[in-house]
């Protein structure tokens, strides 16, 4: 009403994809494979019980308006159901102001693959390939890789094409991410994040496309392929090398990753060619309070090979000197240098076990 342009998707898409039940409906309309789930929100524990009887355990209960791993509970057998149902609803209410939940069949130990999308108001929609975000803690991403080492070229093409098809189907504008779970050569739609994400940095590093700048110019009404924007047509977009992002948080790995607070007395970071740091409040003298997310700094590395990118990440993490608060850097170093991570075939359950072995 005041003539201010919002840099991002329109309100229709924010509402559509902010509700995971509505997002599933759009994925079905576009012909994407989805995980078996409730047709809509569930209003009683008996509905969840009937779903579990039909599809079997384990199942996962999710907040309809959720994100960041909040309002999610995994149920392995009937005895866990009542507590998980109540906890998911109360957490959803606390985090999102709405206790609406739905239920899905749990795909165990999948790969978590997401596709970066950008669209303009002329109907052009392109993807910037995928990121592997499988290494998570409490359903929150910790380490991301682009492009993924764990999927075939055929599967990569199918997933990226599916993401574009969905966004074309709804006429999406600006930046967004379509997320999938992958098991073997099969993949299932999870959700759309109608925004730029924390891990967009590694996509920028492997494609050379400045996603933030592109968002602004698309909001100005320019075409993706306008010379002033400079995004190539889909067939000309390529990836170069490999990039890894680690999220350094103010959490103590030796105390069940409990958030730590206090004043940063010493702060020194690593650096060099192929190193990108995004640090809003990471500096000497900064006070880390308990009222905000524990993310301190994003560390992104790029190299021609995945092994070199991992070596850079380990070296950079070792160069950090942070005093006054505890961080998860020891855990991140262990994961990135682990043979399962370096092979690209990491088992997320095995990597989770390393959390208790971090020293």
XYZ file of N, CA and C in Angstrom, residues 33 111 155 158-159 181-188:
39
model
N 6.826 -36.888 -6.100
C 6.633 -37.969 -5.118
C 6.688 -37.399 -3.703
N 19.279 -39.295 2.826
C 20.039 -38.105 2.496
C 19.051 -36.932 2.412
N 19.972 -39.051 -10.873
C 19.140 -38.628 -9.759
C 19.214 -37.119 -9.572
N 16.924 -35.524 -12.090
C 15.506 -35.734 -11.762
C 15.052 -34.839 -10.609
N 15.894 -34.711 -9.580
C 15.538 -33.887 -8.430
C 15.457 -32.411 -8.821
N 13.951 -35.695 0.621
C 14.638 -36.803 1.255
C 14.947 -37.836 0.176
N 16.156 -38.399 0.221
C 16.611 -39.335 -0.805
C 17.013 -40.648 -0.147
N 16.514 -41.743 -0.697
C 16.937 -43.070 -0.259
C 17.145 -43.914 -1.506
N 18.381 -44.360 -1.701
C 18.699 -45.076 -2.945
C 18.552 -44.143 -4.135
N 17.791 -44.584 -5.133
C 17.529 -43.742 -6.310
C 16.137 -43.114 -6.252
N 15.484 -43.220 -5.102
C 14.163 -42.632 -4.922
C 14.275 -41.336 -4.116
N 13.387 -40.391 -4.392
C 13.374 -39.150 -3.632
C 11.935 -38.735 -3.347
N 11.768 -37.980 -2.258
C 10.449 -37.550 -1.806
C 10.488 -36.068 -1.432
